[in-house]
CSV table of C-alpha atoms in Angstrom, one decimal:
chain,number,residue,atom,x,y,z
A,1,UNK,CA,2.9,17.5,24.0
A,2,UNK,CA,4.5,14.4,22.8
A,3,UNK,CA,6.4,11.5,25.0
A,4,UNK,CA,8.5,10.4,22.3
A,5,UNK,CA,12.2,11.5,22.4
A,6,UNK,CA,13.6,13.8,19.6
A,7,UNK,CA,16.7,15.4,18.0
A,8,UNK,CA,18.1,18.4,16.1
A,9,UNK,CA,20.6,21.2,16.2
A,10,UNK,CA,20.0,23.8,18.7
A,11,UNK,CA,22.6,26.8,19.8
A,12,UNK,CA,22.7,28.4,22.7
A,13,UNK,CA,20.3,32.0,22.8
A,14,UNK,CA,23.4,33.9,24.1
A,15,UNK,CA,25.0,33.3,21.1
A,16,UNK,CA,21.9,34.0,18.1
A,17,UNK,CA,22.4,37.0,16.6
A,18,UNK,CA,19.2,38.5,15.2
A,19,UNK,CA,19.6,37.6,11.5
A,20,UNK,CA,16.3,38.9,10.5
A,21,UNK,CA,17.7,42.6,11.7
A,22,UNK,CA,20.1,41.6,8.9
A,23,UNK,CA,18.4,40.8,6.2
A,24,UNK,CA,17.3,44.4,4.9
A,25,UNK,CA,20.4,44.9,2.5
A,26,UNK,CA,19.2,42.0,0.7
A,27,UNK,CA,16.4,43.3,-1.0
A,28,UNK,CA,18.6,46.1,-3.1
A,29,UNK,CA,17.1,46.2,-6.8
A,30,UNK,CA,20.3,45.3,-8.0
A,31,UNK,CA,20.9,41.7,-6.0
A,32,UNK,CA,17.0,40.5,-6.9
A,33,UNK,CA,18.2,41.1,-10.8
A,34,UNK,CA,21.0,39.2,-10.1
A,35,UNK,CA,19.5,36.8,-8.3
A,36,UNK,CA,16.8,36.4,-11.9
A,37,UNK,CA,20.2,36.6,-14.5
A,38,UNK,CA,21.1,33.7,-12.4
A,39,UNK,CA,18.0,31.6,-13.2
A,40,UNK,CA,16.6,31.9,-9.7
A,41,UNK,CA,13.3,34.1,-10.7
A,42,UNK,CA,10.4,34.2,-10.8
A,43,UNK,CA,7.8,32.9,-13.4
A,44,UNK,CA,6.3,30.5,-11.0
A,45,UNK,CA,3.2,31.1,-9.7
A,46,UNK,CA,4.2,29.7,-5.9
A,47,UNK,CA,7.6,32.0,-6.0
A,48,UNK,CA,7.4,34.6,-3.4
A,49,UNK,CA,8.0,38.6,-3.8
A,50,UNK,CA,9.2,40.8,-1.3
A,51,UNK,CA,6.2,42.0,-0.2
A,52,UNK,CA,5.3,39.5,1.8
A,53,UNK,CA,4.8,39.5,5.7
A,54,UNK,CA,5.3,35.5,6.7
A,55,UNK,CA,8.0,33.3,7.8
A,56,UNK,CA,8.7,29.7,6.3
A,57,UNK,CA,10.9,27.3,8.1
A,58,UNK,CA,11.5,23.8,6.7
A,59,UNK,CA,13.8,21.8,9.4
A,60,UNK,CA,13.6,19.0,12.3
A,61,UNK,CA,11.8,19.3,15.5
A,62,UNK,CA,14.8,19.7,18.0
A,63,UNK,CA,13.0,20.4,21.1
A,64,UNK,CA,9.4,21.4,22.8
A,65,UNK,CA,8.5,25.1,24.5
A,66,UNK,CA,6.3,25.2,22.5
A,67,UNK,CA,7.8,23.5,19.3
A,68,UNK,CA,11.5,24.6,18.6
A,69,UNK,CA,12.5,24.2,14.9
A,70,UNK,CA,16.4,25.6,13.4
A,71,UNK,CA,16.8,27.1,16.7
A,72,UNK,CA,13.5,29.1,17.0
A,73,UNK,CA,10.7,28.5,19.5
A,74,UNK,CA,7.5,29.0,18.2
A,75,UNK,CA,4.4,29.1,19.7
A,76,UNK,CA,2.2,26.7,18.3
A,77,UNK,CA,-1.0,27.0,20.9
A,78,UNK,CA,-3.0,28.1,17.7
A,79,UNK,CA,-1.4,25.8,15.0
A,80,UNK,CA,-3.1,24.0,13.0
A,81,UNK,CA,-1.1,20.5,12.8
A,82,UNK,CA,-1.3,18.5,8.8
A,83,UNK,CA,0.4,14.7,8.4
A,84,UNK,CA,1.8,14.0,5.3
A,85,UNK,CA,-1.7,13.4,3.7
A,86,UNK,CA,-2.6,16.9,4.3
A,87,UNK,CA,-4.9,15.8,7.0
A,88,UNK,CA,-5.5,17.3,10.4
A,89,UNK,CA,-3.5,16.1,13.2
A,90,UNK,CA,-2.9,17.4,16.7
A,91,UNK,CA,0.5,18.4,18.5
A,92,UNK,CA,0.6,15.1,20.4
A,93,UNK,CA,1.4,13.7,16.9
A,94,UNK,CA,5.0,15.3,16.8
A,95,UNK,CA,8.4,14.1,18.0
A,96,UNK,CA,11.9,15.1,18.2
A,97,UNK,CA,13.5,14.1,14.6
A,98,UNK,CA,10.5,14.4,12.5
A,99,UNK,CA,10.9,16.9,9.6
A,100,UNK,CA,8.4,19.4,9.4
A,101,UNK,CA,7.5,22.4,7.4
A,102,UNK,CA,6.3,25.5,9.1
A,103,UNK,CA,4.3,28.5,8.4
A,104,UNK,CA,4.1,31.8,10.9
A,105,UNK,CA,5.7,34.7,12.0
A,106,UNK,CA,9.1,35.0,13.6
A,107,UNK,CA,10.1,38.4,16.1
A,108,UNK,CA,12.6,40.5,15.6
A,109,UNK,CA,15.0,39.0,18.0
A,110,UNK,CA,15.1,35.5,15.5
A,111,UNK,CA,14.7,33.7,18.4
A,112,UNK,CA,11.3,33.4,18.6
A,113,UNK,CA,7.9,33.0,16.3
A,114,UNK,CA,4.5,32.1,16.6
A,115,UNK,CA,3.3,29.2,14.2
A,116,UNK,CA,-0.1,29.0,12.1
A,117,UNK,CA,0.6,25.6,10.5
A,118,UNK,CA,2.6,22.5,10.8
A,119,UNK,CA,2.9,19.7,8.5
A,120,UNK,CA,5.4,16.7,9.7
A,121,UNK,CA,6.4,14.0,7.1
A,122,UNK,CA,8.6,11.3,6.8
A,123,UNK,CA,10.7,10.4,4.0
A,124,UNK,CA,10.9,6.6,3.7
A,125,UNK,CA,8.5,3.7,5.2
A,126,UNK,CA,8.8,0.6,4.0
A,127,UNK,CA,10.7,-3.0,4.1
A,128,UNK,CA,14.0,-3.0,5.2
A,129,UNK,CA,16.3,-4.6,2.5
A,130,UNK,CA,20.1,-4.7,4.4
A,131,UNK,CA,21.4,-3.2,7.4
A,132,UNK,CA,24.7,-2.6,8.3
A,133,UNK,CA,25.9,-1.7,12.1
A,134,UNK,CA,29.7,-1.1,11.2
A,135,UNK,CA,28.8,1.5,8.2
A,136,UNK,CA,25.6,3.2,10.4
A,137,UNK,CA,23.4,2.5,7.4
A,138,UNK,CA,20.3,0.8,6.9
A,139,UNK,CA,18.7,0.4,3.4
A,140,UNK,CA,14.6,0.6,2.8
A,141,UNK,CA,13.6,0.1,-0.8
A,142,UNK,CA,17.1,0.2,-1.8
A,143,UNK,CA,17.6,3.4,-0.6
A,144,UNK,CA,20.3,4.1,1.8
A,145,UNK,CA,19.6,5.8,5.3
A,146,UNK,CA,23.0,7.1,7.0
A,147,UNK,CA,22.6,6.7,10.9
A,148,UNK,CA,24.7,10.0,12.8
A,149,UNK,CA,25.2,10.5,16.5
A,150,UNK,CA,22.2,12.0,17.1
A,151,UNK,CA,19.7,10.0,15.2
A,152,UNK,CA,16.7,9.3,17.7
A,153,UNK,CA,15.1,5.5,17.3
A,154,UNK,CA,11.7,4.7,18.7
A,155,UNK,CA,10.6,1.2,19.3
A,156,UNK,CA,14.5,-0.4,18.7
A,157,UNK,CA,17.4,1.0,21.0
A,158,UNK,CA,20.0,1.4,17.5
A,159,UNK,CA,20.2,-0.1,14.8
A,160,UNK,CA,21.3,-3.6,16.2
A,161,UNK,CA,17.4,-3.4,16.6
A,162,UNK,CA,16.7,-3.6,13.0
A,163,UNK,CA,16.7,-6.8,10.7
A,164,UNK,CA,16.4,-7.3,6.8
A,165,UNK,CA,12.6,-8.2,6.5
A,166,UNK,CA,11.2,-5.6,9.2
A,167,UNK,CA,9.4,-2.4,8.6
A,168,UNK,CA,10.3,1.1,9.7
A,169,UNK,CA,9.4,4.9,8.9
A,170,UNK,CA,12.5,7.0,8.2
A,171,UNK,CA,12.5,10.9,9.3
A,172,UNK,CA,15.5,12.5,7.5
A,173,UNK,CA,17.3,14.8,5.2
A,174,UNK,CA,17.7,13.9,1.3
A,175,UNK,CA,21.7,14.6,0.2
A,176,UNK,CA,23.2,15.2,-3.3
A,177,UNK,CA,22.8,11.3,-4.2
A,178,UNK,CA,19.2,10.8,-2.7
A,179,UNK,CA,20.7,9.2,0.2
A,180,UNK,CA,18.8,10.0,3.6
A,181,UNK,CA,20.6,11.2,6.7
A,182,UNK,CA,17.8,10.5,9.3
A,183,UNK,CA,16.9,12.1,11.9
A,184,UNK,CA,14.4,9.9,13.5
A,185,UNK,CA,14.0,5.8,13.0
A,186,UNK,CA,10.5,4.4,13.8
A,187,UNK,CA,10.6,0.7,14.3
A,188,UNK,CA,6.9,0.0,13.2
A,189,UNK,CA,6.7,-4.4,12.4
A,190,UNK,CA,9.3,-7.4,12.5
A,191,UNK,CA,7.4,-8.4,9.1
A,192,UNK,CA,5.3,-6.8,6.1
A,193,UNK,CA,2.7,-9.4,7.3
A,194,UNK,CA,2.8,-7.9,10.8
A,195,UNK,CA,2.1,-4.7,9.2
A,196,UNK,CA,-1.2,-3.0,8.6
A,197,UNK,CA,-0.6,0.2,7.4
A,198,UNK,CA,0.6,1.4,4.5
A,199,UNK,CA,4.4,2.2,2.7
A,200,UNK,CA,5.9,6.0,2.0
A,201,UNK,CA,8.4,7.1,-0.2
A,202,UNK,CA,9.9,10.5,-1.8
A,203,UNK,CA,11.2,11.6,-4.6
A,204,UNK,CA,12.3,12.4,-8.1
A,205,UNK,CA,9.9,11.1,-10.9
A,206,UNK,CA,11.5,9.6,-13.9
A,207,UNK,CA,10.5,6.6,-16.5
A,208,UNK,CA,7.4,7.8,-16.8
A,209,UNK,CA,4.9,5.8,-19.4
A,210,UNK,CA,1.4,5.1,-19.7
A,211,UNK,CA,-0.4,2.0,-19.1
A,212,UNK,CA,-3.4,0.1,-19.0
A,213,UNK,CA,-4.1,1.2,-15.8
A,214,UNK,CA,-2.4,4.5,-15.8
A,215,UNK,CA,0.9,5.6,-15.2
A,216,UNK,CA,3.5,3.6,-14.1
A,217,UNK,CA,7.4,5.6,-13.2
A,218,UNK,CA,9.9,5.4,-11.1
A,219,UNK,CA,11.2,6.9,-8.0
A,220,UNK,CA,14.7,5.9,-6.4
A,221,UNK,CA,14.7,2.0,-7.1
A,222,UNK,CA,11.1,1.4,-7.0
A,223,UNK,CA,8.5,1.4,-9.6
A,224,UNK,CA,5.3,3.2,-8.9
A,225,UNK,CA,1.9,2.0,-10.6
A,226,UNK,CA,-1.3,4.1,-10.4
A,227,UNK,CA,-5.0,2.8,-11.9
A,228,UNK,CA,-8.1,4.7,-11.5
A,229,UNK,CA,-8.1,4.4,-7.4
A,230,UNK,CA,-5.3,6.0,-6.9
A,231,UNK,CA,-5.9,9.5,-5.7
A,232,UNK,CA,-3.7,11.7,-7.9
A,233,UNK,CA,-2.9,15.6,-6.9
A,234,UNK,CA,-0.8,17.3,-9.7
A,235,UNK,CA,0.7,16.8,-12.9
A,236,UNK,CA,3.0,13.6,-13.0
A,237,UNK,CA,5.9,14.3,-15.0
A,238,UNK,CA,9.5,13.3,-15.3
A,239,UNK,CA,11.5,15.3,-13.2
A,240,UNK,CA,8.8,16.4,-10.8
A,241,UNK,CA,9.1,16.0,-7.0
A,242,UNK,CA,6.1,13.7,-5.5
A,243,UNK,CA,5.2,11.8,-2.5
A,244,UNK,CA,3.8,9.0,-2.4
A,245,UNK,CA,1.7,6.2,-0.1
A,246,UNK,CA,1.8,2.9,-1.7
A,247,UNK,CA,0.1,-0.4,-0.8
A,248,UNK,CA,2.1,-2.5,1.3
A,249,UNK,CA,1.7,-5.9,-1.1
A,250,UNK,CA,4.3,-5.8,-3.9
A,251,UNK,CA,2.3,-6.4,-7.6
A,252,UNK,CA,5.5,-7.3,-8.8
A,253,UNK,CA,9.4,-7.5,-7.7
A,254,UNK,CA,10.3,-3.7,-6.4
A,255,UNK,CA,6.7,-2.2,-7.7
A,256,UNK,CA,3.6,-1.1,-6.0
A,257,UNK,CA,-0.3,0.1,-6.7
A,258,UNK,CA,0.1,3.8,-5.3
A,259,UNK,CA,-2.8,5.0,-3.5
A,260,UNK,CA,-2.1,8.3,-3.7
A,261,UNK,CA,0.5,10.3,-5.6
A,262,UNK,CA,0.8,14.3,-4.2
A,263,UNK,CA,3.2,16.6,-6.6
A,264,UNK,CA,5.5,18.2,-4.3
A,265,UNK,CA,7.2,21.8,-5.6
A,266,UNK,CA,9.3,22.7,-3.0
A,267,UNK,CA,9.4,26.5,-3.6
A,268,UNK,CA,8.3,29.3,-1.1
A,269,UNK,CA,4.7,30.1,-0.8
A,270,UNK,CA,2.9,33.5,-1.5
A,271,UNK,CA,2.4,35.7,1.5
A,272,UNK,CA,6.1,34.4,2.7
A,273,UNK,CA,8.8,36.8,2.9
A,274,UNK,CA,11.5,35.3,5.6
A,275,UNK,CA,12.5,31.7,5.6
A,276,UNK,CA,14.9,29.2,7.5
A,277,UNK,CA,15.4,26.0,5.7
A,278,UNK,CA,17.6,23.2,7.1
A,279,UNK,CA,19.1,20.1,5.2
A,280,UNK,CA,21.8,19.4,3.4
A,281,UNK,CA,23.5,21.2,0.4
A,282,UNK,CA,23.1,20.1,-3.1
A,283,UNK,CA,23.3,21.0,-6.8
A,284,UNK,CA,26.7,23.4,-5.4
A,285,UNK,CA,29.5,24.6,-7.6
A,286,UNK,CA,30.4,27.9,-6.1
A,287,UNK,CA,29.6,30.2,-3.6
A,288,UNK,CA,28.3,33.1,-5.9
A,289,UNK,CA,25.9,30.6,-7.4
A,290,UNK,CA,22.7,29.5,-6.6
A,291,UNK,CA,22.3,26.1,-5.3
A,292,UNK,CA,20.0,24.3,-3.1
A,293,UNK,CA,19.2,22.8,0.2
A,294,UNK,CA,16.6,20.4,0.7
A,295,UNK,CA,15.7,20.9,-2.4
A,296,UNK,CA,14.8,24.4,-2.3
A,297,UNK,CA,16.3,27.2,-3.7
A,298,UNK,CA,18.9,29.5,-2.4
A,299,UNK,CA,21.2,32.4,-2.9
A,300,UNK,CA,23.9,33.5,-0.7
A,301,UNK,CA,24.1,37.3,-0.2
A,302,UNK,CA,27.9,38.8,-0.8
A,303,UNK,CA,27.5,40.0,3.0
A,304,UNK,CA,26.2,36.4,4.4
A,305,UNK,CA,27.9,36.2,8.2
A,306,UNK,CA,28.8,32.6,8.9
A,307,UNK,CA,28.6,30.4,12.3
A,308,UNK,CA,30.3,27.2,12.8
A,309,UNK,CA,31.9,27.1,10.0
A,310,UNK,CA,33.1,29.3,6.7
A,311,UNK,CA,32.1,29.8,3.3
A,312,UNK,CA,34.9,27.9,2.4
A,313,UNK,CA,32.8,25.0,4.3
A,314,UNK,CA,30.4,25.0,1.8
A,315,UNK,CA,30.0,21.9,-0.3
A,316,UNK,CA,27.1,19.0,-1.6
A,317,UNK,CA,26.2,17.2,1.4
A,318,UNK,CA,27.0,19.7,4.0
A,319,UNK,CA,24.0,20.1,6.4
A,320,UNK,CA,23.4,23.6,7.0
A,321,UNK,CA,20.7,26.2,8.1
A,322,UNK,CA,20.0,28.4,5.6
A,323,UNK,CA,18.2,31.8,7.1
A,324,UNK,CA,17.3,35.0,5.1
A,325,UNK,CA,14.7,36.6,3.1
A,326,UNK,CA,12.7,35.5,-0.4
A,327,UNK,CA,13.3,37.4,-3.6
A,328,UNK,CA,12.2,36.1,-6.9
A,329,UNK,CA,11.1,33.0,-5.6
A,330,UNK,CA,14.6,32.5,-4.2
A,331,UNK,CA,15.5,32.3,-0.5
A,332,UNK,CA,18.6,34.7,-0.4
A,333,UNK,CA,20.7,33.8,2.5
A,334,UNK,CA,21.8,36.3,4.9
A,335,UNK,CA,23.4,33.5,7.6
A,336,UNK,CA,24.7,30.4,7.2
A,337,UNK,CA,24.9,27.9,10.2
A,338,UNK,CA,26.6,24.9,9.7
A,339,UNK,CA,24.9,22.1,11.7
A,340,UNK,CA,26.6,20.4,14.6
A,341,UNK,CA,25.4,16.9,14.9
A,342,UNK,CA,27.6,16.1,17.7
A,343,UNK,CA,26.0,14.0,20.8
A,344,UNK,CA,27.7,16.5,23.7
A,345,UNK,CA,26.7,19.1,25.7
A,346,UNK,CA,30.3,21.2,26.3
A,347,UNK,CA,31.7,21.9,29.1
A,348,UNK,CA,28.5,23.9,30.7
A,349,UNK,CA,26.0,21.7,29.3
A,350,UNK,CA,24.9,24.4,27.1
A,351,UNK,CA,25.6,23.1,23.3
A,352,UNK,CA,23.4,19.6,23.2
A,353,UNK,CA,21.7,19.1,20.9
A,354,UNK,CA,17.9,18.8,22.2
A,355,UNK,CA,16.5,22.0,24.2
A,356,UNK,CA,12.8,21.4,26.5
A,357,UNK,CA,11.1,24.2,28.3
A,358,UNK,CA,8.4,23.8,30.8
A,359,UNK,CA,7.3,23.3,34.0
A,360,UNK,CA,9.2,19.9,35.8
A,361,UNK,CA,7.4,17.4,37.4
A,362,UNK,CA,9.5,14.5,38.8
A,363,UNK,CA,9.1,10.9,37.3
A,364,UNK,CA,9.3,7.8,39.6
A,365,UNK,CA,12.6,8.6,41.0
A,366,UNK,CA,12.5,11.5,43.8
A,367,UNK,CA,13.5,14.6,42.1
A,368,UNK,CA,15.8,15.1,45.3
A,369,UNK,CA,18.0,12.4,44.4
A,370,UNK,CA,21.5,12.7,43.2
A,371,UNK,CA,19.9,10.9,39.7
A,372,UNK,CA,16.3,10.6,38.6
A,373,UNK,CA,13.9,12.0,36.0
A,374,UNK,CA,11.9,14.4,35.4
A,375,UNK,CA,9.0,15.2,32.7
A,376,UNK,CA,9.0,18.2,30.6
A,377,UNK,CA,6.1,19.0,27.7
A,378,UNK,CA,5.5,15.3,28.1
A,379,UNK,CA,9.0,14.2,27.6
A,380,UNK,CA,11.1,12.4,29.8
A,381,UNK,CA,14.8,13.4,30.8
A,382,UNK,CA,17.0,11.4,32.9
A,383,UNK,CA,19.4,13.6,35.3
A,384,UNK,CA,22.5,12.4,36.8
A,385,UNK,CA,25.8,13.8,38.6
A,386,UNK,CA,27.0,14.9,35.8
A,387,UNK,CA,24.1,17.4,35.0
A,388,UNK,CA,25.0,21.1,35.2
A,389,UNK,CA,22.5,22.8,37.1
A,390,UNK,CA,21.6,26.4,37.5
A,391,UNK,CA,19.1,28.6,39.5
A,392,UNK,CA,17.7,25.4,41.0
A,393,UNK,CA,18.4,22.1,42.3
A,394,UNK,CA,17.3,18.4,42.4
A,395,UNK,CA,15.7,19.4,45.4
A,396,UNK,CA,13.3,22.0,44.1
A,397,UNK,CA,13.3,20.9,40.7
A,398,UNK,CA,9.5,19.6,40.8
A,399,UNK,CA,6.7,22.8,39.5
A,400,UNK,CA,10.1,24.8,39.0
A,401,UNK,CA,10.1,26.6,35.1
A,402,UNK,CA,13.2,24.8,33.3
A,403,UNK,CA,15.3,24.9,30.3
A,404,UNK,CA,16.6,21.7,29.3
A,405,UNK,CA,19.7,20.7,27.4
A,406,UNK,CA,19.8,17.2,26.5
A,407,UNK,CA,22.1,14.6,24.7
A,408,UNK,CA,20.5,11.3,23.2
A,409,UNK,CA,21.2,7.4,24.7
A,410,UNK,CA,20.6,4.2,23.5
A,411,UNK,CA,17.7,2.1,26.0
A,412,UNK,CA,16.0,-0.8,25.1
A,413,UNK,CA,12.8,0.5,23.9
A,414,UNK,CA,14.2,3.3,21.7
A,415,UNK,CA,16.5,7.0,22.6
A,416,UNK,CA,16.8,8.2,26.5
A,417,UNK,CA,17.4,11.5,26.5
A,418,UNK,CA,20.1,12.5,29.3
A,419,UNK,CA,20.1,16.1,30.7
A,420,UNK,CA,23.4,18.1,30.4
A,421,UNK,CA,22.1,21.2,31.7
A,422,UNK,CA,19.0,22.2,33.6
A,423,UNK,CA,18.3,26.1,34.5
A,424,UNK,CA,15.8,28.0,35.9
A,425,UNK,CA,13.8,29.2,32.8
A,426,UNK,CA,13.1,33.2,33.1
């Protein structure tokens, strides 16, 4: 598994409640033709009926044992891993922060899952155009990235790091105004000269027009030109969702020869009946109508239970997790947990916000000592005094099976992850 440190909400088991157990109510004959006099049904070919027997989770990888995504650990020994050009990757290729989508099954209990796919992406890679330490923002092709407590950088300690010039790839979660609250910073180049690969960006389509040497549109503040080598998968249409990779050279001020383009519908697959999707709330105007979150459509059931946080909570730009079953093409919502993106592990250690389980081998420092460092599924966790242990020691910490709760620091070379609780893992 990977070295690179990672982020993203995790609760504590003793407190999950098995939400798929809950979900059965939600498929009365009465809510689905709500659900469709609400606009939420399903014409589409990639909406999803009931009858499915799949799982589809759409978050940020919070932790390893084996890959833990919205709070559930799935196996993924027999995953096969996709980057965000569809090709085949390999576990090592994931890290904490980076948003993922997710395909497989999920138990029971809601707690765990095995997955058959994995496909990681990043929203934004490009030139950075302003940065701003006070505000916690950083702007890349004149679209703003919000910076929270438990962002994870690689390559720059924080945003102090970062310059107007330099290149980085942005892991995050779109809001109401396109805005990106990231999850994961990756500084890649102090230059676009001293950069060799090529730019990313995500979004909404619009400006469309032909030209001589295609299509040329607009997404966010950049203008996107395509000519016949650029690899084109969809219909390209104002309005539509795409990704696309762009050459790094500008042809122009603010526009760039694409060399691919992938139309992105972000509904739920065939075959897919329950489905967790984290990110943050848009498109809201009232409880008992549909809205969405990260794009994709939801519905909350009348009997929705709550954690964290109320429906009265509920509003654009709220980051949530939204977990229930599909109907109609229409993920109807039977809990709602509202994400806590506080840096702190409580008073036992139990609520931070990055969760490892494994086998612990002791880094450099002796695992004896009153602080050190152990590594976990290939990650690195510092320890210190004020690490809550449990069922083991510092002592016998090394080839002991662990849990670990973990809070994100600042080091010179990117996040540190500190360990607020470690436990014997049954």
């Amino acid at each position: 598994m990977p070295t690179n440190t990672h982020p993203s909400t995790s609760h504590p088991e003793d407190t999950a409640r098995s939400w798929w157990a809950l979900t059965a109510g939600l498929l009365l004959a009465g809510l689905a033709a709500t659900l469709v006099a609400c606009g939420g049904g399903g014409g589409s070919s990639a909406g999803v009926g009931t009858g499915g027997t799949g799982a589809f989770a759409v978050g940020t990888i919070s932790g390893f044992g084996s890959i833990i995504v919205n709070g559930v650990r799935y196996d993924d020994s027999s995953a096969s891993v996709l980057d965000d050009d569809d090709n085949s990757s390999s576990s090592s290729s994931l890290s904490i922060g980076q948003v993922v989508e997710l395909r497989g099954t999920v138990n029971d209990d809601g707690l765990k899952g095995t997955a058959s796919s994995i496909s990681f992406y990043s929203a934004l890679k490009g030139p950075v155009t302003a940065v701003n330490v006070g505000a916690g923002t950083v702007t890349v092709f004149g679209q703003v990235v919000n910076v929270t407590a438990t962002t994870l950088f690689s390559g720059v300690a924080d945003l102090n790091g970062i310059a107007v010039g330099s290149v980085i790839e942005v892991y995050g979660l779109p809001d109401a105004t396109g805005a990106i609250t990231a999850t994961r910073i990756e500084y890649e180049a102090a230059s676009v000269a001293g950069f060799s690969g090529d730019f990313r960006i995500r979004g909404t389509v619009s400006g469309l027009v032909a030209t001589s040497l295609g299509q040329q549109f607009t997404v966010g503040s950049v203008t996107v030109q395509t000519d016949n080598t650029t690899t084109v998968i969809g219909t390209v249409a104002n309005g539509v969702f795409v990704k696309v990779r762009l050459d790094k050279t500008a042809i122009a001020a603010s526009t760039y020869l694409a060399k691919r383009v992938k139309v992105k519908e972000r509904a739920y697959e065939n075959g897919v009946n329950k489905a967790e999707v984290q990110g943050l709330i848009s498109e809201f105007t009232s409880s008992t109508a549909p809205f969405k979150v990260n794009g994709y459509p939801v519905q909350l059931d009348p009997s929705a239970v709550y954690e964290h946080g109320v429906a009265g909570d509920l509003a654009n730009d709220v980051r949530i997790e939204a977990k229930g079953v599909v109907t109609a093409g229409v993920l109807v919502v039977s809990k709602v947990e509202f994400d806590n993106e506080d840096n702190k592990g409580g008073d036992d250690g139990n609520d931070a916000p990055f969760e490892f389980h494994g086998v612990a081998a002791c880094s450099a420092t002796p695992c004896g000592s009153p602080a050190g460092a152990l590594v976990v599924r290939g990650v690195t966790v510092q320890y210190d005094a004020s690490t809550k242990f449990s069922g083991v020691t510092a002592a016998n910490l090394n080839g002991a099976r662990v849990e670990v709760k973990a809070i994100a620091q600042s080091g010179p070379g990117g996040t540190t992850l500190l360990a607020t609780r470690i436990q014997l893992d049954d």
